[in-house]
Coordinates of C-alpha atoms in Angstrom, one line a residue:
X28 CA 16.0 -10.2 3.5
X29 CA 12.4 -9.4 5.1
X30 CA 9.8 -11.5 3.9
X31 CA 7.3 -9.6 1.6
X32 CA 4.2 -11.5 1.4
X33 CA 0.6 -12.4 2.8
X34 CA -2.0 -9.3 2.9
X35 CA 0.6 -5.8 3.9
X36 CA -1.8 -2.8 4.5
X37 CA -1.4 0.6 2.7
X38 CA -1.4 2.5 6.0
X39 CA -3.5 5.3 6.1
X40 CA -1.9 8.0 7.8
X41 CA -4.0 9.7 11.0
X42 CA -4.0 13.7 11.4
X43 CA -5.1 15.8 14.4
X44 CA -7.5 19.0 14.0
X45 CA -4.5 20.7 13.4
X46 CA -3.3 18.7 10.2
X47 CA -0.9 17.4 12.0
X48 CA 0.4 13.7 12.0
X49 CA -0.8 12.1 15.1
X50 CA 1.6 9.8 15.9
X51 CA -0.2 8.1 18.7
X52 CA -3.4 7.1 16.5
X53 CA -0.7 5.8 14.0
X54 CA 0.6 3.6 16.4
X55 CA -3.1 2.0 17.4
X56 CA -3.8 1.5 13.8
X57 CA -0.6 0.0 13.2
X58 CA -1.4 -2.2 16.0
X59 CA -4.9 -3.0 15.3
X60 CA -3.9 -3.7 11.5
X61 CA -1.7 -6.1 12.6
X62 CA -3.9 -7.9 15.3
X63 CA -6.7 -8.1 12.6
X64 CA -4.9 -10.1 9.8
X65 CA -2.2 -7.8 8.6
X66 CA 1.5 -9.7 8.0
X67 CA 2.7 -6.3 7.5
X68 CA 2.5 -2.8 6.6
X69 CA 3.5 0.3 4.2
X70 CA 4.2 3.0 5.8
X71 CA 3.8 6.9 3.7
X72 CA 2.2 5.3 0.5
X73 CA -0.6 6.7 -1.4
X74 CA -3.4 5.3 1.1
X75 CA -0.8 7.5 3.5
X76 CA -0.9 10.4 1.6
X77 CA 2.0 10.6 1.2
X78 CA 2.4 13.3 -1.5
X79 CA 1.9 15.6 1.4
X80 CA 4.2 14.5 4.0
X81 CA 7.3 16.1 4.5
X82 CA 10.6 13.4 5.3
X83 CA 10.4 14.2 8.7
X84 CA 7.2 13.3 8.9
X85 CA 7.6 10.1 6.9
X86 CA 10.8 9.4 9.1
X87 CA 8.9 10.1 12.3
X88 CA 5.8 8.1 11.1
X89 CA 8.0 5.2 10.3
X90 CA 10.1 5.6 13.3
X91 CA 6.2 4.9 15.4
X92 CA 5.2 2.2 13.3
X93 CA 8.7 0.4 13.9
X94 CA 8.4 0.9 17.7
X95 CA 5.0 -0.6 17.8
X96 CA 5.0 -3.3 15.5
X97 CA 8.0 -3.9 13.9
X98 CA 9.2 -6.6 15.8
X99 CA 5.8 -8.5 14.5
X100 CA 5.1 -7.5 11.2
X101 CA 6.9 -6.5 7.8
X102 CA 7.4 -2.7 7.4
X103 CA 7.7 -0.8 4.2
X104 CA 8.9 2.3 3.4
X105 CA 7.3 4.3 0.9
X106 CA 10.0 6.7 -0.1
X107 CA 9.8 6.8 -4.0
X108 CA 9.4 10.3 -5.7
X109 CA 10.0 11.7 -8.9
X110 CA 13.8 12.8 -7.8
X111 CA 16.0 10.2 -8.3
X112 CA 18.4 11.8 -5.6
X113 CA 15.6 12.9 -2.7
X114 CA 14.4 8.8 -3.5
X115 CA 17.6 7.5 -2.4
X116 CA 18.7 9.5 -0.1
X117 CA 15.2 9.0 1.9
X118 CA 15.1 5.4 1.1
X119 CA 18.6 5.2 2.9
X120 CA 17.1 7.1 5.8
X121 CA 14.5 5.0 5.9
X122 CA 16.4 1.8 5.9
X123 CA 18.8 3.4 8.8
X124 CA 15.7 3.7 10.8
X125 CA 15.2 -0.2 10.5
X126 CA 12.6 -0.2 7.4
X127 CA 12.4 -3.8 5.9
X128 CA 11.7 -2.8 2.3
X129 CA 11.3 0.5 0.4
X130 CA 8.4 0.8 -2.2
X131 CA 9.2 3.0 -4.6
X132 CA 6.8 4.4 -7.3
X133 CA 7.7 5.0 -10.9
X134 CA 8.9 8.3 -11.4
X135 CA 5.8 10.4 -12.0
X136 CA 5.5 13.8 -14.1
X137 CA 9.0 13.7 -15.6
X138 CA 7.7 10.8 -17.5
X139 CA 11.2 9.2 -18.1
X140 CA 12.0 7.2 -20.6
X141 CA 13.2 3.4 -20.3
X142 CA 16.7 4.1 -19.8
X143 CA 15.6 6.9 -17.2
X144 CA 13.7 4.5 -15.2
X145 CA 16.4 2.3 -15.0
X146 CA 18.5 4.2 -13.8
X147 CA 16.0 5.5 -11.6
X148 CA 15.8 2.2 -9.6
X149 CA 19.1 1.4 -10.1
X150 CA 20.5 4.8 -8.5
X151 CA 17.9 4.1 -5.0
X152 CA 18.8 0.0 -4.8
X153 CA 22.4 1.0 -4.7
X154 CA 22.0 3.6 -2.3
X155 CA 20.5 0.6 -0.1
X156 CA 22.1 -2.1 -1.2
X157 CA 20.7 -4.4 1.7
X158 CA 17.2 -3.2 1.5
X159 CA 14.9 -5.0 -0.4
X160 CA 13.4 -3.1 -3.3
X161 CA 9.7 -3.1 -4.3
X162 CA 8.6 -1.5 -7.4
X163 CA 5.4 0.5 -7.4
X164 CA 3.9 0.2 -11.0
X165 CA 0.5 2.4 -10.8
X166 CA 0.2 3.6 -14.4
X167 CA -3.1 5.6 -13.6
X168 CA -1.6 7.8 -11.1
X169 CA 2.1 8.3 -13.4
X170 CA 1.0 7.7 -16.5
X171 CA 3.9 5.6 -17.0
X172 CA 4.0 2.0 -17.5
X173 CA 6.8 -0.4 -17.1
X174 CA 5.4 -3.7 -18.7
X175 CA 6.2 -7.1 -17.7
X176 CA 9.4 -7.6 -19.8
X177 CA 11.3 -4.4 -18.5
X178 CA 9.9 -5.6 -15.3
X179 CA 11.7 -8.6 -15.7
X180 CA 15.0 -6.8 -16.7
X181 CA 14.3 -4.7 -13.9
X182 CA 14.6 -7.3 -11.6
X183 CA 18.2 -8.1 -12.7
X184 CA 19.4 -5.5 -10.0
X185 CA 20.2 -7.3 -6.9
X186 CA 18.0 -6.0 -4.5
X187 CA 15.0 -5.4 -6.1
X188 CA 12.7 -8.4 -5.1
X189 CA 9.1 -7.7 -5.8
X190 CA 6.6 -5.5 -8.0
X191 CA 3.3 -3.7 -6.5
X192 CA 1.3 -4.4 -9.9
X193 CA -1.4 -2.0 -10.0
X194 CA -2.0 -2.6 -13.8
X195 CA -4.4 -5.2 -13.7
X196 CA -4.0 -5.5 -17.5
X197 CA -1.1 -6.9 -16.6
X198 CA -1.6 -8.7 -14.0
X199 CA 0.6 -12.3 -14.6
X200 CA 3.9 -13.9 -13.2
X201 CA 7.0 -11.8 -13.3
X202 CA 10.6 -13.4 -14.0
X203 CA 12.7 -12.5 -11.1
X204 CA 10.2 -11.0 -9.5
X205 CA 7.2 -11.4 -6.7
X206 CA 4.3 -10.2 -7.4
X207 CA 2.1 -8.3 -5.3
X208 CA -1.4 -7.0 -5.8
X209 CA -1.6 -3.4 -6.2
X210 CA -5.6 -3.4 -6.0
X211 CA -7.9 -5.1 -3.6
X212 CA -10.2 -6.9 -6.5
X213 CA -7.2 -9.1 -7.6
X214 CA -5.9 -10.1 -4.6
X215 CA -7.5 -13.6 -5.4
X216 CA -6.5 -13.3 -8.7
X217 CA -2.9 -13.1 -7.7
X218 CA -3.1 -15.9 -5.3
X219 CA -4.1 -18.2 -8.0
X220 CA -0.8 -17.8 -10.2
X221 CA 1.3 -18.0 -7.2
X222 CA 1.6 -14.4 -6.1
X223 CA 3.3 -13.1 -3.1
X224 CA 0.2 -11.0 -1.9
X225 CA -0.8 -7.9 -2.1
X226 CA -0.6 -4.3 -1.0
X227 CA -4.1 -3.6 -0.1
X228 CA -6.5 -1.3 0.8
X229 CA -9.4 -2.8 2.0
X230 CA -7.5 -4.9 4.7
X231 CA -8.0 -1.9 7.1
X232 CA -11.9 -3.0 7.2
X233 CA -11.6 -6.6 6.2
X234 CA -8.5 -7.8 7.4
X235 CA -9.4 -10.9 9.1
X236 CA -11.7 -12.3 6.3
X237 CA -8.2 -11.1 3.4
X238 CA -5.9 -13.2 5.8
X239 CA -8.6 -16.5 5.9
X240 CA -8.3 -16.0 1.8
X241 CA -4.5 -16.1 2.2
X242 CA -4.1 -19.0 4.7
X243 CA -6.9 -21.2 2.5
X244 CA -5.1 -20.3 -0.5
X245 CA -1.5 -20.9 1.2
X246 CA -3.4 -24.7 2.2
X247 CA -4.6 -25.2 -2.1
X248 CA -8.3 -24.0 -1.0
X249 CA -8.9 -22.1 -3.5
X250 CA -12.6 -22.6 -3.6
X251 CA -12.7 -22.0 0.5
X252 CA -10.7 -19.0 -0.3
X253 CA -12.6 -17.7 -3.9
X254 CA -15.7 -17.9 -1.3
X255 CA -14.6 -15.5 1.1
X256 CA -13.3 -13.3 -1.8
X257 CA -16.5 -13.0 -3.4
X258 CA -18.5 -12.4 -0.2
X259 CA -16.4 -9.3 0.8
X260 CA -15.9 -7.5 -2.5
X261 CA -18.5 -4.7 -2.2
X262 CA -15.7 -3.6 0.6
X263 CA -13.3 -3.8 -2.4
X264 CA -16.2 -1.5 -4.5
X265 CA -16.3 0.7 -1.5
X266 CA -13.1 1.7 -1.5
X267 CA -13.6 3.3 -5.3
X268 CA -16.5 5.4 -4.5
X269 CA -14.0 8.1 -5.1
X270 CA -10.1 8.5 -5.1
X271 CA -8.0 6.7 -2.1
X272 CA -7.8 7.5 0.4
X273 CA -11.0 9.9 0.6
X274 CA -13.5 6.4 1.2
X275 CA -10.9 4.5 3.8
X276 CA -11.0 7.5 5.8
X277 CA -14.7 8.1 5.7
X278 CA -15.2 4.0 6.5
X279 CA -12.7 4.3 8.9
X280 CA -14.6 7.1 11.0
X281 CA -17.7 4.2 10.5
X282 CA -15.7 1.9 12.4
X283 CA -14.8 4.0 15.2
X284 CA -10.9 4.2 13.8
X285 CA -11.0 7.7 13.3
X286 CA -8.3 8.7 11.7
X287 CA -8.7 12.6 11.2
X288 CA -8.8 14.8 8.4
X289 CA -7.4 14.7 5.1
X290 CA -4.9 17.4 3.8
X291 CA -5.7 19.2 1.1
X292 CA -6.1 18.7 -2.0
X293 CA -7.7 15.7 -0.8
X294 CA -11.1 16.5 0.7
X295 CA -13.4 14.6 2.9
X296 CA -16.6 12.2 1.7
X297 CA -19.3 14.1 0.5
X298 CA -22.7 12.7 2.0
X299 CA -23.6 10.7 -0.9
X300 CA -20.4 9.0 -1.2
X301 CA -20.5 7.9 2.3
X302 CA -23.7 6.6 1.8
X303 CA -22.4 4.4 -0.8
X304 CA -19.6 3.5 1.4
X305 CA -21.8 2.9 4.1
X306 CA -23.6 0.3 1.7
X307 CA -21.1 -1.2 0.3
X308 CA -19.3 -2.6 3.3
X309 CA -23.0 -3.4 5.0
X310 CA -23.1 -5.7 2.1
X311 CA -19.8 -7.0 2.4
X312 CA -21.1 -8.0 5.8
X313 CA -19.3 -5.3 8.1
X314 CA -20.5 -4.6 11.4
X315 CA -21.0 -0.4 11.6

């Protein structure tokens, strides 16, 4: 199984002036995340927008990002919904295309009960029963919750290997389980109890200085690495100016990694917010 660990980047997801995926900027963001301290990537998350991809679009974005960096990095499918049977049969296409994991997000609106969820994960694992399984918890997009002892019962399914923890309430050693950082500000955090990583955001801006806190950390400096983690988390704060992935894109555009438009109902920066976006990462110590 692949080896989910060490900073993996949400992928934002480029469009053209059309709205259309541009697969060809996809591919040179793939590739610079992954020259500039990435160990691997997710592919149609939320950073990815992906509640407004189609599957062929997912399929054909994951398709790009296999071809250009697959061979180097981790790749993860995000093909969770809140259909049970469109979840596994995308995760399956997903892990026919050569995905290394699938992340898949607690079933959101229904709001299912335990048993439900369950089920849920149980139904996409065994649709894939060779592809490793990451569970997205992110209570304050589904409103859902799966706490740390279902989690741990969770993991009692073969192939489900690792939790995205974006409850940082929660945030704590998981039997049976890696855990990965759902949100930049405890990537540190998570490296201190022994955590796989993290799923992060702010990697597309600070990637080289997120891998230095992951090798010191790896090496038991956790002071070398706390360092580097303090000095860069106004590029954490940037990121929550306002909702993902409205920021990345506007920093993005800073950097000279344009990566288009956003599709509605997400809507570009307003002036003010990339002003505080601007500030934040100057402060964090990024070259504009």
């Amino acid at each position: 199984m692949a080896d989910i660990r060490g900073v993996i980047t949400a992928m934002a997801t480029p469009f053209d002036a059309d709205g259309e995926i541009d697969l060809e900027a996809a591919r040179r963001l793939a590739r610079y995340l992954i020259t500039n301290g990435s160990h691997g990537l997710v592919v149609a998350g939320t950073t990815g927008e992906s509640p407004t991809l189609d599957d062929n679009e997912k399929l054909s974005l994951l398709r790009a990002v296999l071809d250009e960096v697959g061979e180097e990095a981790t790749v993860i499918f995000g093909s969770g919904s809140n259909d049970t049977r469109h979840s596994v049969e995308l995760t399956m296409a997903g892990a026919e295309l050569g995905a290394d994991a699938a992340l898949i997000v607690t079933p959101y609106y229904n709001r299912p009960n335990p048993a439900g969820i369950r089920e849920h994960f149980a139904a996409v694992a065994g649709g894939s029963p060779e592809l490793p399984i990451v569970i997205y918890n992110i209570p304050s997009r589904v409103i859902v919750n799966i706490g740390p002892a279902f989690l741990a019962e969770l993991a009692e399914i073969p192939n489900v290997v690792a939790v995205k923890q974006a409850n940082d309430d929660e945030l704590a050693p998981i039997d049976g389980l890696d855990v990965l950082a759902g949100n930049d500000g405890v990537f540190m955090q998570t490296l201190e109890f022994g955590g796989a990583g993290g799923i992060l955001v702010a990697s597309h801006l600070v990637g080289p200085q997120m891998r230095a806190i992951w090798n010191l950390a790896e090496a038991g400096d956790l002071a070398g690495a706390r360092e580097i983690d303090q000095r860069i988390s106004p590029a954490y704060e940037a990121m929550g100016v306002t909702t993902n992935p409205i920021p990345l894109k506007a920093a993005l555009e800073m950097l000279g990694l344009d990566t288009g438009y956003l599709r509605l109902p997400m809507v570009s920066a307003t002036e003010e917010e990339r002003r505080l976006v601007r500030s934040k990462l100057e402060e964090a110590g990024v070259t504009l």
